[in-house]
Each structure stands twice: as C-alpha cells, then as structure tokens.
Short mmCIF file of C-alpha atoms (C1' of nucleotides) in Angstrom, two decimals:
data_model
loop_
_atom_site.label_atom_id
_atom_site.label_comp_id
_atom_site.label_asym_id
_atom_site.label_seq_id
_atom_site.Cartn_x
_atom_site.Cartn_y
_atom_site.Cartn_z
CA MET W 1 0.47 -24.33 -0.02
CA ASN W 2 -1.69 -24.11 -3.08
CA LYS W 3 -4.63 -26.49 -2.76
CA VAL W 4 -6.35 -25.47 -5.98
CA PRO W 5 -6.38 -28.42 -8.29
CA HIS W 6 -4.15 -28.21 -11.34
CA PRO W 7 -6.00 -26.20 -13.92
CA GLN W 8 -5.21 -28.51 -16.91
CA PRO W 9 -5.01 -32.07 -15.43
CA ALA W 10 -1.76 -33.30 -16.87
CA LEU W 11 -1.00 -37.02 -16.99
CA PRO W 12 1.49 -38.48 -14.64
CA THR W 13 3.63 -39.57 -17.43
CA ILE W 14 7.00 -39.69 -15.74
CA LEU W 15 7.86 -43.09 -14.30
CA HIS W 16 10.61 -44.00 -11.81
CA ALA W 17 11.32 -47.74 -11.82
CA ASP W 18 13.61 -48.98 -9.03
CA LEU W 19 14.38 -52.69 -8.34
CA ASP W 20 14.00 -53.63 -4.66
CA ALA W 21 17.12 -54.52 -2.67
CA PHE W 22 18.57 -55.40 -6.07
CA TYR W 23 21.68 -57.49 -5.37
CA ALA W 24 20.05 -59.33 -2.50
CA SER W 25 16.98 -60.12 -4.66
CA VAL W 26 19.24 -61.46 -7.30
CA GLU W 27 20.82 -63.74 -4.80
CA GLN W 28 17.43 -64.93 -3.75
CA LEU W 29 16.43 -65.52 -7.24
CA LEU W 30 19.53 -67.64 -7.95
CA ASP W 31 19.35 -69.65 -4.79
CA PRO W 32 15.70 -70.33 -3.69
CA SER W 33 16.79 -71.36 -0.34
CA LEU W 34 17.64 -67.79 0.53
CA ARG W 35 14.19 -66.45 -0.24
CA GLY W 36 12.34 -64.99 2.69
CA LYS W 37 15.48 -64.94 4.77
CA PRO W 38 17.72 -62.11 5.99
CA ILE W 39 20.70 -62.09 3.76
CA ALA W 40 23.54 -59.62 3.01
CA VAL W 41 25.91 -59.54 0.07
CA GLY W 42 29.44 -58.88 1.13
CA GLY W 43 31.41 -59.74 4.22
CA GLY W 44 33.56 -57.13 5.94
CA VAL W 45 31.08 -54.50 4.60
CA VAL W 46 27.38 -55.01 3.69
CA LEU W 47 27.20 -54.13 0.10
CA ALA W 48 23.46 -54.89 -0.03
CA CYS W 49 20.82 -56.67 2.10
CA SER W 50 17.37 -58.20 1.75
CA TYR W 51 14.27 -56.53 3.19
CA GLU W 52 14.12 -59.35 5.78
CA ALA W 53 17.41 -58.14 7.08
CA LYS W 54 16.46 -54.38 6.78
CA LYS W 55 13.73 -55.12 9.30
CA PHE W 56 16.45 -55.72 11.83
CA GLY W 57 18.09 -52.34 11.02
CA VAL W 58 20.72 -53.65 8.76
CA SER W 59 21.68 -51.41 5.90
CA SER W 60 24.11 -51.23 3.16
CA GLY W 61 27.55 -49.79 3.97
CA MET W 62 27.34 -51.24 7.54
CA GLY W 63 30.18 -53.17 8.93
CA GLY W 64 29.63 -56.99 8.70
CA TRP W 65 29.99 -57.48 12.42
CA LYS W 66 27.42 -54.90 13.31
CA ALA W 67 24.99 -56.51 10.88
CA GLN W 68 25.59 -59.78 12.66
CA GLN W 69 24.82 -58.18 15.99
CA LEU W 70 21.71 -56.55 14.83
CA CYS W 71 20.50 -59.68 13.08
CA PRO W 72 22.19 -62.93 14.38
CA THR W 73 20.40 -65.11 11.77
CA ILE W 74 21.72 -63.03 8.93
CA GLN W 75 23.37 -65.01 6.14
CA PHE W 76 26.26 -63.52 4.27
CA VAL W 77 26.58 -64.49 0.61
CA GLY W 78 29.18 -63.81 -1.98
CA GLY W 79 28.09 -61.60 -4.87
CA HIS W 80 27.26 -62.93 -8.37
CA PHE W 81 28.37 -59.61 -9.89
CA LYS W 82 28.17 -60.69 -13.43
CA GLU W 83 24.51 -61.66 -12.87
CA TYR W 84 23.76 -58.25 -11.43
CA GLN W 85 25.00 -56.53 -14.55
CA ARG W 86 23.15 -58.96 -16.79
CA LEU W 87 19.83 -58.85 -15.04
CA GLY W 88 19.99 -55.17 -14.59
CA ASP W 89 20.50 -54.78 -18.32
CA GLU W 90 17.60 -57.14 -18.96
CA VAL W 91 15.29 -55.03 -16.86
CA MET W 92 16.31 -51.88 -18.81
CA LYS W 93 15.45 -53.68 -22.04
CA VAL W 94 11.90 -54.36 -20.70
CA LEU W 95 11.71 -50.64 -19.93
CA GLU W 96 12.72 -49.74 -23.42
CA ASP W 97 9.88 -51.83 -24.88
CA PHE W 98 7.59 -49.16 -23.67
CA THR W 99 9.50 -46.05 -24.70
CA PRO W 100 12.93 -45.02 -25.93
CA LEU W 101 12.96 -42.22 -23.43
CA VAL W 102 14.77 -44.19 -20.70
CA GLN W 103 17.28 -42.49 -18.40
CA ARG W 104 19.25 -45.06 -16.43
CA ILE W 105 20.48 -43.64 -13.19
CA SER W 106 22.28 -46.64 -11.89
CA ILE W 107 22.47 -50.40 -12.35
CA ASP W 108 18.94 -50.85 -10.95
CA GLU W 109 17.05 -47.66 -11.40
CA ALA W 110 15.67 -45.57 -14.27
CA PHE W 111 13.36 -42.82 -15.27
CA LEU W 112 10.91 -43.11 -18.23
CA ASP W 113 8.87 -40.59 -20.07
CA VAL W 114 5.83 -42.43 -21.32
CA SER W 115 3.86 -39.48 -22.59
CA GLY W 116 4.27 -40.85 -26.11
CA ALA W 117 3.37 -44.32 -25.21
CA VAL W 118 -0.09 -43.86 -23.67
CA HIS W 119 -1.83 -44.36 -26.97
CA LEU W 120 -0.16 -47.76 -27.40
CA PHE W 121 -0.23 -49.08 -23.91
CA GLY W 122 -2.86 -47.18 -21.92
CA PRO W 123 -2.54 -44.67 -19.10
CA PRO W 124 0.77 -44.31 -17.21
CA GLY W 125 -0.52 -46.32 -14.19
CA GLU W 126 -1.33 -49.17 -16.43
CA ILE W 127 2.02 -48.95 -18.06
CA ALA W 128 3.67 -49.07 -14.69
CA ALA W 129 1.70 -52.15 -13.68
CA ARG W 130 2.72 -53.88 -16.91
CA ILE W 131 6.30 -53.11 -16.26
CA ARG W 132 6.11 -54.69 -12.75
CA THR W 133 4.37 -57.68 -14.06
CA ARG W 134 6.84 -58.21 -16.96
CA VAL W 135 9.90 -57.84 -14.71
CA ARG W 136 8.48 -60.14 -12.20
CA GLU W 137 7.26 -62.81 -14.66
CA GLU W 138 10.15 -62.58 -17.17
CA ILE W 139 13.09 -61.90 -15.02
CA GLY W 140 11.85 -62.84 -11.52
CA LEU W 141 12.74 -59.60 -9.61
CA PRO W 142 10.48 -57.30 -7.62
CA ILE W 143 10.54 -53.77 -8.85
CA SER W 144 8.71 -50.71 -7.46
CA VAL W 145 7.37 -47.92 -9.60
CA GLY W 146 6.34 -44.39 -9.03
CA ALA W 147 4.26 -42.43 -11.70
CA ALA W 148 3.78 -38.68 -11.50
CA ARG W 149 3.97 -35.45 -13.44
CA THR W 150 7.63 -34.68 -12.69
CA LYS W 151 10.76 -36.64 -12.18
CA HIS W 152 11.09 -35.49 -8.53
CA LEU W 153 7.54 -36.62 -7.67
CA ALA W 154 7.93 -39.94 -9.55
CA LYS W 155 11.09 -40.65 -7.60
CA ILE W 156 9.43 -39.89 -4.33
CA ALA W 157 6.46 -42.00 -5.35
CA SER W 158 8.66 -45.16 -6.00
CA GLN W 159 10.33 -44.71 -2.66
CA VAL W 160 6.87 -44.66 -1.05
CA ALA W 161 5.87 -47.61 -3.13
CA LYS W 162 8.65 -49.78 -1.86
CA PRO W 163 8.87 -52.65 -1.47
CA ASP W 164 7.34 -54.21 -4.53
CA GLY W 165 4.72 -51.58 -5.02
CA LEU W 166 3.25 -49.01 -7.37
CA VAL W 167 2.23 -45.49 -6.55
CA VAL W 168 0.59 -43.06 -9.03
CA VAL W 169 0.41 -39.56 -7.97
CA ASP W 170 -2.78 -37.85 -9.21
CA PRO W 171 -1.62 -34.44 -10.64
CA ARG W 172 -4.62 -32.89 -8.94
CA TYR W 173 -3.50 -33.88 -5.48
CA GLU W 174 0.22 -33.65 -5.45
CA THR W 175 0.26 -31.13 -2.61
CA GLU W 176 -1.74 -33.49 -0.46
CA PHE W 177 0.61 -36.30 -1.38
CA LEU W 178 3.88 -34.35 -0.50
CA GLU W 179 2.78 -32.50 2.69
CA PRO W 180 3.10 -35.22 5.26
CA LEU W 181 6.27 -36.87 3.80
CA PRO W 182 9.63 -36.49 5.51
CA VAL W 183 12.04 -34.09 3.92
CA GLY W 184 14.67 -36.68 3.56
CA LEU W 185 12.70 -38.20 0.69
CA MET W 186 13.41 -35.13 -1.39
CA TRP W 187 16.12 -35.47 -4.01
CA GLY W 188 19.09 -33.56 -2.78
CA ILE W 189 18.22 -33.55 0.87
CA GLY W 190 20.84 -35.62 2.68
CA PRO W 191 21.85 -36.12 6.27
CA VAL W 192 23.54 -32.71 6.58
CA THR W 193 20.62 -30.66 5.24
CA GLN W 194 18.10 -32.78 7.07
CA ALA W 195 19.87 -32.03 10.42
CA LYS W 196 19.92 -28.33 9.65
CA LEU W 197 16.27 -28.36 8.90
CA ALA W 198 15.43 -30.46 11.92
CA GLU W 199 17.14 -27.70 14.18
CA LYS W 200 14.49 -25.29 12.76
CA GLY W 201 11.75 -27.81 13.53
CA ILE W 202 11.19 -28.75 9.93
CA THR W 203 10.75 -32.41 9.18
CA THR W 204 7.99 -32.70 6.59
CA ILE W 205 7.92 -31.42 3.12
CA GLY W 206 4.72 -29.54 3.96
CA GLN W 207 6.52 -27.56 6.67
CA LEU W 208 9.33 -26.96 4.16
CA ALA W 209 7.02 -25.59 1.53
CA GLU W 210 5.60 -23.17 4.12
CA SER W 211 9.09 -21.76 5.02
CA SER W 212 10.08 -18.53 3.17
CA GLY W 213 12.70 -18.45 0.63
CA GLU W 214 14.71 -16.03 2.66
CA SER W 215 14.76 -18.40 5.63
CA LEU W 216 15.83 -21.25 3.56
CA THR W 217 18.57 -19.20 1.99
CA ALA W 218 19.78 -18.13 5.41
CA TRP W 219 19.71 -21.65 6.72
CA LEU W 220 21.09 -23.63 3.74
CA GLY W 221 22.92 -21.08 1.60
CA LYS W 222 21.88 -19.71 -1.64
CA ALA W 223 22.51 -22.80 -3.70
CA LEU W 224 20.63 -25.35 -1.68
CA GLY W 225 18.13 -22.89 -0.43
CA GLY W 226 16.99 -22.11 -3.87
CA LYS W 227 16.98 -25.70 -5.05
CA VAL W 228 15.07 -26.93 -1.96
CA ARG W 229 12.65 -24.09 -2.37
CA ALA W 230 11.91 -25.10 -5.95
CA LEU W 231 11.45 -28.72 -5.07
CA ALA W 232 9.29 -28.06 -2.05
CA ALA W 233 7.15 -25.77 -4.25
CA ASN W 234 6.82 -28.69 -6.50
CA ASP W 235 8.48 -26.88 -9.44
CA ASP W 236 10.58 -29.46 -11.12
CA GLN W 237 11.32 -28.84 -14.76
CA ARG W 238 13.81 -31.49 -15.43
CA LYS W 239 13.25 -33.72 -18.55
CA VAL W 240 13.88 -37.39 -18.96
CA ARG W 241 17.03 -37.59 -21.04
CA PRO W 242 18.40 -40.76 -22.55
CA THR W 243 21.44 -41.59 -20.48
CA GLY W 244 24.61 -39.80 -21.59
CA ARG W 245 28.25 -40.61 -21.30
CA ALA W 246 30.19 -40.04 -18.00
CA GLY W 247 31.81 -36.71 -17.48
CA SER W 248 34.67 -37.91 -15.37
CA VAL W 249 36.43 -41.16 -14.46
CA GLY W 250 37.94 -41.84 -11.07
CA ALA W 251 39.21 -44.46 -8.67
CA GLN W 252 39.87 -44.28 -5.00
CA SER W 253 41.47 -46.54 -2.32
CA ALA W 254 40.95 -46.44 1.28
CA PHE W 255 43.52 -47.91 3.62
CA GLY W 256 44.01 -47.57 7.41
CA ARG W 257 45.66 -44.69 9.03
CA ARG W 258 49.17 -44.48 7.88
CA VAL W 259 52.02 -42.12 6.96
CA LEU W 260 52.37 -41.49 3.35
CA ASP W 261 55.83 -42.45 2.24
CA ARG W 262 57.25 -42.21 -1.29
CA ASP W 263 56.92 -45.95 -2.09
CA PHE W 264 53.44 -46.36 -0.81
CA ALA W 265 52.19 -43.23 -2.56
CA ARG W 266 53.76 -44.31 -5.82
CA GLN W 267 52.27 -47.73 -5.59
CA THR W 268 48.83 -46.69 -4.62
CA LEU W 269 48.59 -43.84 -7.13
CA GLY W 270 50.06 -46.14 -9.94
CA HIS W 271 47.32 -48.61 -9.19
CA LEU W 272 44.60 -45.98 -9.25
CA ALA W 273 46.05 -44.36 -12.40
CA ASP W 274 46.10 -47.73 -14.09
CA ARG W 275 42.41 -48.32 -13.31
CA VAL W 276 41.46 -44.88 -14.68
CA GLY W 277 43.91 -44.92 -17.57
CA ARG W 278 42.77 -48.33 -18.80
CA ARG W 279 39.18 -47.30 -18.92
CA LEU W 280 40.02 -44.09 -20.76
CA ARG W 281 42.21 -45.91 -23.32
CA ALA W 282 39.63 -48.60 -23.79
CA LYS W 283 37.18 -45.98 -24.95
CA GLN W 284 39.67 -43.82 -26.89
CA ARG W 285 39.20 -41.01 -24.40
CA ALA W 286 41.49 -38.79 -22.38
CA GLY W 287 41.11 -36.01 -19.81
CA ARG W 288 42.49 -32.59 -19.49
CA THR W 289 41.99 -32.25 -15.82
CA VAL W 290 43.59 -34.58 -13.28
CA THR W 291 42.33 -34.22 -9.70
CA VAL W 292 43.65 -36.01 -6.54
CA ARG W 293 41.83 -36.30 -3.36
CA ILE W 294 43.53 -36.92 0.01
CA ARG W 295 41.70 -37.79 3.03
CA PHE W 296 43.72 -37.11 6.20
CA ALA W 297 43.45 -39.42 9.15
CA GLY W 298 42.51 -37.27 12.08
CA GLU W 299 44.01 -37.99 15.45
CA PRO W 300 42.06 -40.91 17.01
CA GLY W 301 38.87 -39.57 18.47
CA THR W 302 38.91 -36.26 16.65
CA GLY W 303 36.24 -37.44 14.28
CA ALA W 304 36.23 -37.84 10.55
CA GLY W 305 39.32 -36.81 8.70
CA ARG W 306 39.34 -33.72 6.50
CA ALA W 307 39.64 -34.29 2.80
CA ILE W 308 41.29 -31.92 0.28
CA THR W 309 41.51 -31.88 -3.50
CA ARG W 310 44.19 -30.63 -5.85
CA SER W 311 43.86 -30.48 -9.57
CA HIS W 312 45.93 -29.72 -12.68
CA THR W 313 44.53 -28.89 -16.10
CA GLY W 314 46.74 -29.28 -19.20
CA ARG W 315 46.98 -31.46 -22.22
CA PRO W 316 44.61 -34.51 -22.45
CA VAL W 317 46.08 -37.63 -20.76
CA ALA W 318 45.18 -41.19 -20.68
CA GLY W 319 48.49 -42.86 -19.98
CA THR W 320 48.99 -44.69 -16.69
CA LEU W 321 52.53 -43.38 -16.17
CA THR W 322 51.63 -39.72 -16.97
CA LEU W 323 48.65 -39.86 -14.72
CA THR W 324 50.78 -41.30 -11.97
CA GLU W 325 53.40 -38.63 -12.22
CA ILE W 326 50.81 -35.86 -12.28
CA ALA W 327 49.03 -37.25 -9.35
CA GLU W 328 52.28 -37.80 -7.39
CA SER W 329 53.22 -34.20 -7.84
CA LEU W 330 49.81 -32.89 -6.83
CA VAL W 331 49.89 -35.10 -3.76
CA TRP W 332 53.26 -34.07 -2.62
CA GLY W 333 52.45 -30.42 -3.32
CA ALA W 334 49.43 -30.78 -1.06
CA ILE W 335 51.27 -32.59 1.63
CA ALA W 336 53.87 -29.89 1.63
CA GLN W 337 51.18 -27.36 2.45
CA GLN W 338 50.08 -29.24 5.57
CA PRO W 339 51.35 -28.05 8.90
CA GLY W 340 54.21 -30.12 10.51
CA PRO W 341 56.73 -32.31 8.75
CA PRO W 342 55.56 -34.44 5.79
CA GLU W 343 56.78 -37.57 7.61
CA ALA W 344 54.06 -36.93 10.31
CA VAL W 345 51.04 -36.48 7.96
CA MET W 346 48.67 -39.39 8.26
CA VAL W 347 46.33 -40.16 5.49
CA SER W 348 43.51 -42.69 5.05
CA LEU W 349 42.50 -42.42 1.46
CA LEU W 350 43.89 -41.43 -1.88
CA ALA W 351 41.79 -40.89 -5.10
CA ILE W 352 42.47 -39.88 -8.68
CA SER W 353 39.71 -38.50 -10.89
CA VAL W 354 40.09 -37.40 -14.57
CA SER W 355 37.60 -34.95 -16.07
CA ASN W 356 37.33 -32.54 -18.92
CA LEU W 357 37.22 -35.61 -21.10
CA VAL W 358 37.83 -35.42 -24.76
CA ASP W 359 37.61 -38.10 -27.57
CA GLN W 360 40.89 -39.26 -28.94
CA ALA W 361 39.70 -40.62 -32.21
CA SER W 362 43.11 -40.57 -34.02
CA LEU W 363 46.31 -42.23 -33.01
CA GLN W 364 48.13 -39.11 -33.65
CA LEU W 365 46.31 -37.31 -30.82
CA GLU W 366 46.56 -40.21 -28.55
CA LEU W 367 50.31 -40.17 -28.53
CA PRO W 368 51.58 -38.41 -25.50
CA LEU W 369 53.49 -35.18 -26.19
CA GLY W 370 56.88 -34.06 -24.77
CA ASP W 371 57.27 -30.73 -23.09
CA ASP W 372 57.91 -28.94 -26.40
CA GLY W 373 54.74 -30.42 -27.98
CA GLU W 374 56.81 -32.95 -29.91
CA VAL W 375 56.33 -36.67 -29.56
CA THR W 376 59.37 -37.79 -27.66
CA ASP W 377 60.90 -41.19 -27.81
CA VAL W 378 60.16 -41.78 -24.05
CA ALA W 379 56.58 -40.75 -24.51
CA ALA W 380 56.24 -42.98 -27.56
CA ALA W 381 57.65 -45.98 -25.69
CA ARG W 382 55.31 -45.42 -22.80
CA TRP W 383 52.35 -45.32 -25.13
CA ALA W 384 53.49 -48.51 -26.85
CA LEU W 385 54.13 -50.26 -23.50
CA GLU W 386 50.74 -49.42 -22.10
CA HIS W 387 48.76 -50.38 -25.11
CA ALA W 388 50.60 -53.67 -25.25
CA MET W 389 49.78 -54.29 -21.63
CA ASP W 390 46.16 -53.39 -22.17
CA ALA W 391 46.04 -55.95 -25.06
CA VAL W 392 47.66 -58.69 -22.96
CA ARG W 393 45.25 -58.11 -20.11
CA ASP W 394 42.29 -58.05 -22.50
CA LYS W 395 43.35 -61.44 -23.70
CA PHE W 396 44.58 -63.23 -20.62
CA GLY W 397 42.87 -61.30 -17.84
CA LYS W 398 43.80 -58.50 -15.52
CA ALA W 399 46.29 -60.31 -13.45
CA ALA W 400 48.37 -61.31 -16.30
CA VAL W 401 50.47 -58.24 -16.35
CA GLY W 402 50.34 -54.93 -14.77
CA TYR W 403 51.27 -52.43 -12.27
CA SER W 404 51.59 -53.84 -8.75
CA SER W 405 48.31 -53.35 -6.97
CA THR W 406 48.24 -51.91 -3.50
CA ALA W 407 48.18 -54.60 -0.93
CA LEU W 408 44.45 -55.01 -0.42
CA SER W 409 43.33 -54.07 3.00
CA ARG W 410 40.43 -55.65 4.64
CA HIS W 411 38.48 -52.47 3.74
CA SER W 412 38.61 -53.00 0.10
CA VAL W 413 35.90 -54.28 -2.11
CA PRO W 414 36.07 -56.73 -4.95
CA ASP W 415 37.03 -55.30 -8.28
CA GLU W 416 33.81 -56.75 -9.84
CA PHE W 417 31.78 -54.73 -7.42
CA ARG W 418 33.65 -51.57 -8.25
CA GLU W 419 32.93 -52.18 -11.86
CA LEU W 420 29.10 -52.25 -11.34
CA ALA W 421 29.40 -48.61 -10.22
CA GLU W 422 31.37 -47.54 -13.31
CA ARG W 423 29.52 -45.39 -15.72
CA GLU W 424 29.67 -45.80 -19.48
CA LEU W 425 32.51 -43.51 -20.81
"C1'" DT F 1 36.01 -49.02 17.41
"C1'" DC F 2 32.01 -45.01 11.72
"C1'" DT F 3 32.27 -48.00 6.88
"C1'" DG F 4 33.60 -48.46 0.69
"C1'" DG F 5 33.75 -46.81 -4.14
"C1'" DG F 6 32.10 -44.29 -8.52
"C1'" DG F 7 29.86 -40.51 -9.88
"C1'" DT F 8 27.19 -35.59 -10.37
"C1'" DC F 9 26.20 -30.91 -9.40
"C1'" DC F 10 26.77 -26.36 -7.30
"C1'" DT F 11 29.30 -22.37 -5.70
"C1'" DA F 12 32.84 -18.91 -4.74
"C1'" DG F 13 36.85 -16.60 -5.84
"C1'" DG F 14 40.63 -15.39 -8.79
"C1'" DA F 15 42.88 -14.71 -13.36
"C1'" DC F 16 42.42 -13.13 -17.75
"C1'" DC F 17 40.19 -11.18 -21.82
"C1'" DC F 18 37.54 -7.81 -24.27
"C1'" DT A 1 44.38 9.65 -11.19
"C1'" DC A 2 39.89 4.69 -12.28
"C1'" DT A 3 36.11 3.06 -13.37
"C1'" DG A 4 32.94 -0.65 -15.27
"C1'" DG A 5 30.79 -4.82 -16.80
"C1'" DG A 6 30.47 -9.43 -18.84
"C1'" DG A 7 32.19 -13.88 -20.08
"C1'" DT A 8 35.11 -17.92 -19.57
"C1'" DC A 9 38.25 -20.85 -17.44
"C1'" DC A 10 40.38 -22.81 -13.53
"C1'" DT A 11 40.75 -24.32 -8.63
"C1'" DA A 12 38.87 -25.97 -4.31
"C1'" DG A 13 35.32 -27.42 -1.34
"C1'" DG A 14 30.94 -29.41 -0.15
"C1'" DA A 15 26.76 -32.11 -0.32
"C1'" DC A 16 24.47 -35.73 -2.37
"C1'" DC A 17 23.13 -40.02 -4.91
"C1'" DC A 18 23.41 -45.03 -5.68
#
DNA sequence: TCTGGGGTCCTAGGACCC
DNA sequence: TCTGGGGTCCTAGGACCC
C-alpha cells in the first residue's frame, strides 16, 4: 500500500451521519422507562433492537423467540411508526441547515458534502460535532458521524464511530485507518463475498489491498473484482447527490410453503399489484416493465429456495387490474417451465416490481389502452373504478374499500413498517 | 425449525439496427 | 460464399444495502 502522505492535503469534507439503533432509540426517547434496557421493536420478527440487546447477540431480522432465548430480559415493544418518519425527517432538516448537499440513503442515514460550508461553520470535524450536539439536544437521539475525503471512507468511519461517536479520517493517514479493518465494513462486501475472501485468507482491508487485481477478478468475477479493487485501493469517486426519485416500485409477500393455486395466486398478486398501483397512481407515474419474482419452497432440509424472475416490457401501466393480469400471466408462464406438474410446485414468496417509470402528467396518457391502442370501454371503466377507490381510501382509510388482502400470515410485517422503507416516487 | 420487505446496481447474452 | 463493429434494448440472475 501507498504510505506516502497525500500530496495536497484535502479536507475530509464528506460526512456520513447515521442514527444509532434508530427505531429502538425512538422508543426509548418516547418511553423513558425503556432507556438503558434491552428492547426490541416487533414481535414475531425483530425489526430493530437497542444496543443493550445487541450486547446479547440480538440483531434485526432475527426471530422473536430466538431473541428471547439470547436475552431473556428483552422487552418487546410495538412500533411508533409515524414517529419514526417524523423524527427521521427532523434529523434530515438539521443536516440541511449545514448544506443543501444532503443525500438521504434511508430513513435514518445520509451523506453530506460540507465542502462549501467550512467557511461558515468551521472544519468538517467541527460541523460533525455540531450536528451530533444539535440532534441530541433538539431531537433527543444519538447519532454517529464519520468524516472523510470520500463517501466510502465516511461511511466506514461512521460505522467505526458507533455507537454515539464521531470519527474523522485524516486524509494523510487513510491507509493506516483502513488497513486493520475487516473487509465486511466495505460498501458492497456482504456475506457471500466475505466468505469467498475468507477462503483465501483475506479478512482485512489491508490484505485485500495487497491482492492483485487478477486474483480478485478470478475469485469474485469481473464486476465485483473491479469494484472491490477500486474500493480497497481507496479510489472512490462518487459524489454526494441530492436524493433522487425511486427507479422502481415493488411489493412482496412471503407466506409459508404452499402449492400455488389459481385463487391464491390471483388474491396475492392482486393485493401486491394494488399496493404498487396505488403508489404509482398517487404520484402520476406508471411503469413500462413489470417483473414478478417467485421463490420456490425447496423440499424441507434442502436449504433456501431458489428464486426466479420473469418480466414483461410494454406500454406504461399503473392500473391494479392490468398489473394483476400481467403478473398472473408471467407467474403461470414461469410455473409451466418448472419440472413436474404445476400442482406440485411449492412456492414461498411472490413479488411484483414495476420499473422503467415514466411520468403520466396528462389524463390522456394515464388512460389505459386497448390492444389496438384505442381506449376501450373496459379500460376506461377500470380506470374510473380504480381512481374512485383511491379517492375513497384517501378519505376514509385503507380498509374502507379495496382488493381483498391475502390472509396475513404470521410472517408478515405491519403495513406502517413497510411504508417506512418506501422510497419517494 | 433461517427470518421480512423495499430498493439499487451490475453483468451476460440475445435480438435488432445501422 | 461472410465478415465486422458499435449501440441500444430487453431478459434473467445475483449480490448487496437498510
């Protein structure tokens, strides 16, 4: 690795701000009796947990019963989902007081480029400290911040800073900072890649940086090899870009292992199409590509089920019924390709995603078209029906009228929680 | 009894056009 | 007789992130 100090000492002007154990911290903020205690948001599945619970090995996504086993004193609390959204937004407003260059990555995390703010607020480290103080004092939440020359480094720095800390990476000593850290801290290195690297005896970023590009390509494939190489070589050129709109909208539903019959498929896909369609219509958008995903339930004991996708690209769609029909035909087409009779195919998840999004500014365009490109009576009736239903639900709530929702399995997660993960369309 | 949902990005291969 | 190269769009799969 190159140990020569950076020739022109740049400032660590990229910040990564990340709220600590966000949902759990909000619960502890709202109910002081929960502070300092191991808690988890959720029930059947741990959606989030406090640092006190993490000490016991509890982590998000874990089954509730397992969390209980690891940490017998853990307290499960229901989620105040509206508060998560509100407080997350408030934190972002604090960040925007320092610079308009804020790229929100999720409800609780954002990058900032403060290069234009140093004259007003002082050096990046000072800005980061002020952010932490303000979020703590004005909102009441702990937040960790990393400051560095690049996004990648800033992100790693904030992870190292957790919980409730601040790490500034001096541009002259980036290599020394990175070398001893585990490869898993790098953006883009997940469990699969980590395991592959571990097989080769590579566990730290320093070891990764010493590996040749050819080796990495051979081990990880061209795409990942190149990317990993660039990151390990500390060559991250990405800019902080104010958050853009989503490029796709989707919904998925996991259920137990079961045979996919016509009724169940229609109900489930109808429900998913409705979730997706409503979001599209609310923002006057539509998508040209409809993709379904099917996860097959492997025989018990044979490990995780294989998942496949099938897609169709055509005219922009946003209508629930049209989406449902396209999805159904894609699903049955894929099922037919599976070995064995369709009645024997077991599935565990269905998903619909719509991409290639376009704006549908005018009513004219939003009207669904018949096969010949003309607006048909049926299509017009559907359009009218769906917009009427959207209006009723906006006024009286989701449950007022709608497509029957799939019988909720114990796996499913509250709708409010799903909505937190939705990106702005 | 290894789990839930919304996204992004990347690649390879094939079709089609010029 | 075929021989090329480049670009774009589409499909499918995979890994990853929060």
